[in-house]
Amino acid sequence: MVNGSANPAAGRLTIAGLGPGALAQVTPEVAAALQHATDVVGYLPYVARAQALWQQAGAAQPVAWHASDNRVELDRAQQALALAAQGRQVVVVSSGDPGVFAMASAVFEAMEHAAPATSAAWQALDVQVLPGITAMLAAAARAGAPLGHDFCCINLSDNLKPWPVISQRVRLAAEADFAMAFYNPRSRSRPEGFVRLLELLRAHCEPGRLLVFARAVSTPDEQLTVCTLAEAAPEMADMRTVVLVGNSTTRRVGRFTYTPRFYGVPADTSSLGSTP
Ligand code: SAH
């Protein structure tokens, strides 16, 4: 058996996705988990978002809020596991989906590398991962349907993997004509990564390839820019932006950007959906 049953006397650890920003895009399941929490653990802005949600619901039970800096995922995961092992109802919050470049992997990593004294107790915990709307899907929905055919998703943060791995993945994805979504495209500490990405895309895709720069989707700061690869500039992206790159068939209709469901369909699709 892979999934052992949890010890009911122990606490619970819920790893929840808060969606891209708007409270309306938080799933009811995640909102309910926050109502039952005794402790909420996460990066400061996400804990603040969870607090707003908790207040909106008029939760009766007091919560201990454990907000930390962005760079301490593993410490945060260990703290959450330790609290749950003490019998607390712990919710770890991530933006978007917790399994997409976020806390769910960090928690399982902490569980795997636990000290022998805590390892069995942590593995016996009741752990649940609650999905959320990830940034690329919120962005794609705003733009139309640019990810409507096969696509892949790449984190440009090279803290977590070396640049040659990123560049190989981008090159092969472009060669296979996947649409692509890029997370963490550009930070102040490493502005050169996105410059290199644009160079790489220009080497493998035609200049008319469509890109969507979706910034702070579903928040009051939301900004959507659609342009061609030839027009794209590094300053269009920052750490609050997810960048979508269409495949070779991605096109515009009116103000929408979409990728046809059928690959290789010629541009004239006027007969689609018509009654013969
Ligand atoms: N777990 C998150 C991703 C965390 S990585 C998720 O599933 O969405 C952080 C990156 O996500 C940011 O650098 C940005 O690329 C993207 N992102 C998160 N929220 C966003 C939003 N509201 N609008 C655009 N991009 C967003």
Short mmCIF file of N, CA, C and O and ligand atoms in Angstrom, two decimals, residues 19-21 46 49 94-103 132-136 138-139 155 182-186 214-219 238-243, ligand 1:
data_model
loop_
_atom_site.label_atom_id
_atom_site.label_comp_id
_atom_site.label_asym_id
_atom_site.label_seq_id
_atom_site.Cartn_x
_atom_site.Cartn_y
_atom_site.Cartn_z
N GLY A 19 -4.80 30.53 -5.30
CA GLY A 19 -5.15 31.09 -6.60
C GLY A 19 -4.28 32.30 -6.91
O GLY A 19 -3.37 32.65 -6.15
N PRO A 20 -4.56 32.97 -8.03
CA PRO A 20 -3.66 34.03 -8.51
C PRO A 20 -3.74 35.34 -7.73
O PRO A 20 -2.86 36.18 -7.85
N GLY A 21 -4.80 35.57 -6.98
CA GLY A 21 -4.89 36.84 -6.24
C GLY A 21 -6.28 37.15 -5.74
O GLY A 21 -6.49 37.37 -4.55
N TYR A 46 1.19 35.94 1.16
CA TYR A 46 0.14 34.91 1.02
C TYR A 46 -0.58 34.72 2.35
O TYR A 46 -1.79 34.48 2.38
N ARG A 49 -3.06 37.38 2.49
CA ARG A 49 -4.23 37.05 1.65
C ARG A 49 -5.14 36.06 2.38
O ARG A 49 -6.37 36.18 2.35
N SER A 94 0.11 28.70 -0.35
CA SER A 94 0.92 29.08 -1.50
C SER A 94 0.04 29.92 -2.41
O SER A 94 -1.19 29.81 -2.34
N SER A 95 0.64 30.70 -3.30
CA SER A 95 -0.20 31.36 -4.31
C SER A 95 -0.49 30.33 -5.40
O SER A 95 0.19 29.29 -5.49
N GLY A 96 -1.47 30.60 -6.22
CA GLY A 96 -1.79 29.72 -7.33
C GLY A 96 -2.10 28.31 -6.85
O GLY A 96 -2.92 28.10 -5.95
N ASP A 97 -1.41 27.35 -7.44
CA ASP A 97 -1.54 25.95 -7.03
C ASP A 97 -0.32 25.58 -6.19
O ASP A 97 0.81 25.92 -6.56
N PRO A 98 -0.52 24.86 -5.07
CA PRO A 98 0.63 24.57 -4.20
C PRO A 98 1.61 23.56 -4.80
O PRO A 98 2.73 23.43 -4.33
N GLY A 99 1.17 22.85 -5.84
CA GLY A 99 2.05 21.87 -6.48
C GLY A 99 2.82 22.44 -7.65
O GLY A 99 3.61 21.74 -8.26
N VAL A 100 2.59 23.72 -7.99
CA VAL A 100 3.30 24.32 -9.12
C VAL A 100 4.34 25.31 -8.59
O VAL A 100 3.98 26.42 -8.15
N PHE A 101 5.59 24.90 -8.56
CA PHE A 101 6.71 25.73 -8.09
C PHE A 101 6.39 26.35 -6.72
O PHE A 101 6.52 27.56 -6.54
N ALA A 102 5.94 25.51 -5.80
CA ALA A 102 5.45 26.06 -4.54
C ALA A 102 5.65 25.09 -3.38
O ALA A 102 6.46 24.16 -3.46
N MET A 103 4.84 25.27 -2.33
CA MET A 103 5.13 24.62 -1.04
C MET A 103 4.88 23.12 -0.96
O MET A 103 5.42 22.46 -0.08
N GLY A 132 -5.21 24.83 -6.43
CA GLY A 132 -5.67 26.21 -6.66
C GLY A 132 -5.50 26.55 -8.13
O GLY A 132 -4.89 25.79 -8.87
N ILE A 133 -6.01 27.70 -8.53
CA ILE A 133 -5.87 28.12 -9.93
C ILE A 133 -4.46 28.67 -10.11
O ILE A 133 -4.09 29.66 -9.48
N THR A 134 -3.69 27.99 -10.94
CA THR A 134 -2.31 28.42 -11.14
C THR A 134 -2.25 29.62 -12.10
O THR A 134 -3.14 29.81 -12.93
N ALA A 135 -1.16 30.40 -11.96
CA ALA A 135 -1.05 31.66 -12.70
C ALA A 135 -1.24 31.49 -14.21
O ALA A 135 -1.94 32.29 -14.85
N MET A 136 -0.64 30.45 -14.79
CA MET A 136 -0.73 30.34 -16.27
C MET A 136 -2.16 30.12 -16.73
O MET A 136 -2.54 30.59 -17.80
N ALA A 138 -4.94 31.17 -15.08
CA ALA A 138 -5.66 32.44 -14.88
C ALA A 138 -5.30 33.40 -16.01
O ALA A 138 -6.16 34.09 -16.57
N ALA A 139 -4.02 33.42 -16.38
CA ALA A 139 -3.55 34.32 -17.44
C ALA A 139 -4.13 33.90 -18.80
O ALA A 139 -4.60 34.73 -19.58
N ASN A 155 9.90 27.02 -15.13
CA ASN A 155 10.25 28.02 -14.12
C ASN A 155 11.61 28.60 -14.51
O ASN A 155 12.58 27.87 -14.64
N PHE A 182 6.00 30.60 -18.85
CA PHE A 182 7.21 30.85 -18.05
C PHE A 182 6.86 31.54 -16.74
O PHE A 182 6.30 32.64 -16.74
N TYR A 183 7.20 30.86 -15.65
CA TYR A 183 7.03 31.42 -14.31
C TYR A 183 8.34 32.06 -13.87
O TYR A 183 9.41 31.70 -14.37
N ASN A 184 8.26 32.97 -12.89
CA ASN A 184 9.46 33.66 -12.36
C ASN A 184 10.35 34.16 -13.50
O ASN A 184 11.55 33.87 -13.53
N PRO A 185 9.80 34.93 -14.45
CA PRO A 185 10.58 35.25 -15.64
C PRO A 185 11.76 36.19 -15.37
O PRO A 185 12.81 36.04 -16.00
N ARG A 186 11.59 37.12 -14.45
CA ARG A 186 12.64 38.15 -14.35
C ARG A 186 12.61 38.80 -12.98
O ARG A 186 11.58 39.31 -12.55
N ALA A 214 1.33 38.51 -18.86
CA ALA A 214 0.18 38.69 -17.95
C ALA A 214 0.72 39.02 -16.56
O ALA A 214 1.37 38.19 -15.93
N ARG A 215 0.47 40.24 -16.12
CA ARG A 215 1.03 40.69 -14.84
C ARG A 215 -0.06 40.80 -13.79
O ARG A 215 -1.14 41.35 -14.05
N ALA A 216 0.21 40.26 -12.62
CA ALA A 216 -0.67 40.40 -11.45
C ALA A 216 -2.13 40.09 -11.81
O ALA A 216 -3.05 40.83 -11.45
N VAL A 217 -2.31 38.99 -12.51
CA VAL A 217 -3.65 38.61 -12.98
C VAL A 217 -4.62 38.48 -11.79
O VAL A 217 -4.25 37.95 -10.74
N SER A 218 -5.78 39.01 -11.97
CA SER A 218 -6.90 38.97 -11.02
C SER A 218 -6.70 39.89 -9.81
O SER A 218 -7.48 39.81 -8.86
N THR A 219 -5.69 40.76 -9.84
CA THR A 219 -5.52 41.75 -8.77
C THR A 219 -5.80 43.13 -9.37
O THR A 219 -5.88 43.29 -10.59
N ASP A 238 8.24 41.02 -15.18
CA ASP A 238 8.85 41.13 -13.85
C ASP A 238 8.40 39.91 -13.04
O ASP A 238 7.80 38.99 -13.59
N MET A 239 8.67 39.93 -11.74
CA MET A 239 8.36 38.74 -10.94
C MET A 239 6.87 38.53 -10.71
O MET A 239 6.45 37.49 -10.22
N ARG A 240 6.07 39.53 -11.06
CA ARG A 240 4.61 39.34 -10.91
C ARG A 240 3.98 38.95 -12.25
O ARG A 240 2.76 39.00 -12.40
N THR A 241 4.81 38.63 -13.22
CA THR A 241 4.32 38.33 -14.58
C THR A 241 4.51 36.85 -14.90
O THR A 241 5.54 36.26 -14.56
N VAL A 242 3.52 36.27 -15.55
CA VAL A 242 3.71 34.97 -16.17
C VAL A 242 3.68 35.22 -17.68
O VAL A 242 2.87 36.02 -18.16
N VAL A 243 4.61 34.61 -18.39
CA VAL A 243 4.73 34.88 -19.83
C VAL A 243 4.29 33.64 -20.59
O VAL A 243 4.82 32.54 -20.37
N1 SAH B 1 2.34 28.36 -7.18
C1 SAH B 1 2.22 29.53 -8.04
C2 SAH B 1 3.53 29.89 -8.71
C3 SAH B 1 4.61 30.36 -7.76
S1 SAH B 1 6.05 30.89 -8.61
C4 SAH B 1 1.11 29.28 -9.07
O1 SAH B 1 0.66 28.13 -9.20
O2 SAH B 1 0.70 30.23 -9.73
C5 SAH B 1 5.74 32.64 -8.67
C6 SAH B 1 5.49 33.07 -10.11
O3 SAH B 1 4.14 32.78 -10.46
C7 SAH B 1 5.62 34.55 -10.38
O4 SAH B 1 6.97 34.92 -10.60
C8 SAH B 1 4.79 34.71 -11.64
O5 SAH B 1 5.51 34.23 -12.76
C9 SAH B 1 3.66 33.74 -11.38
N2 SAH B 1 2.46 34.38 -10.79
C10 SAH B 1 1.93 34.16 -9.58
N3 SAH B 1 0.79 34.88 -9.42
C11 SAH B 1 0.61 35.56 -10.56
C12 SAH B 1 -0.40 36.47 -11.02
N4 SAH B 1 -1.45 36.82 -10.26
N5 SAH B 1 -0.27 36.98 -12.27
C13 SAH B 1 0.76 36.62 -13.06
N6 SAH B 1 1.74 35.76 -12.68
C14 SAH B 1 1.67 35.25 -11.46
#
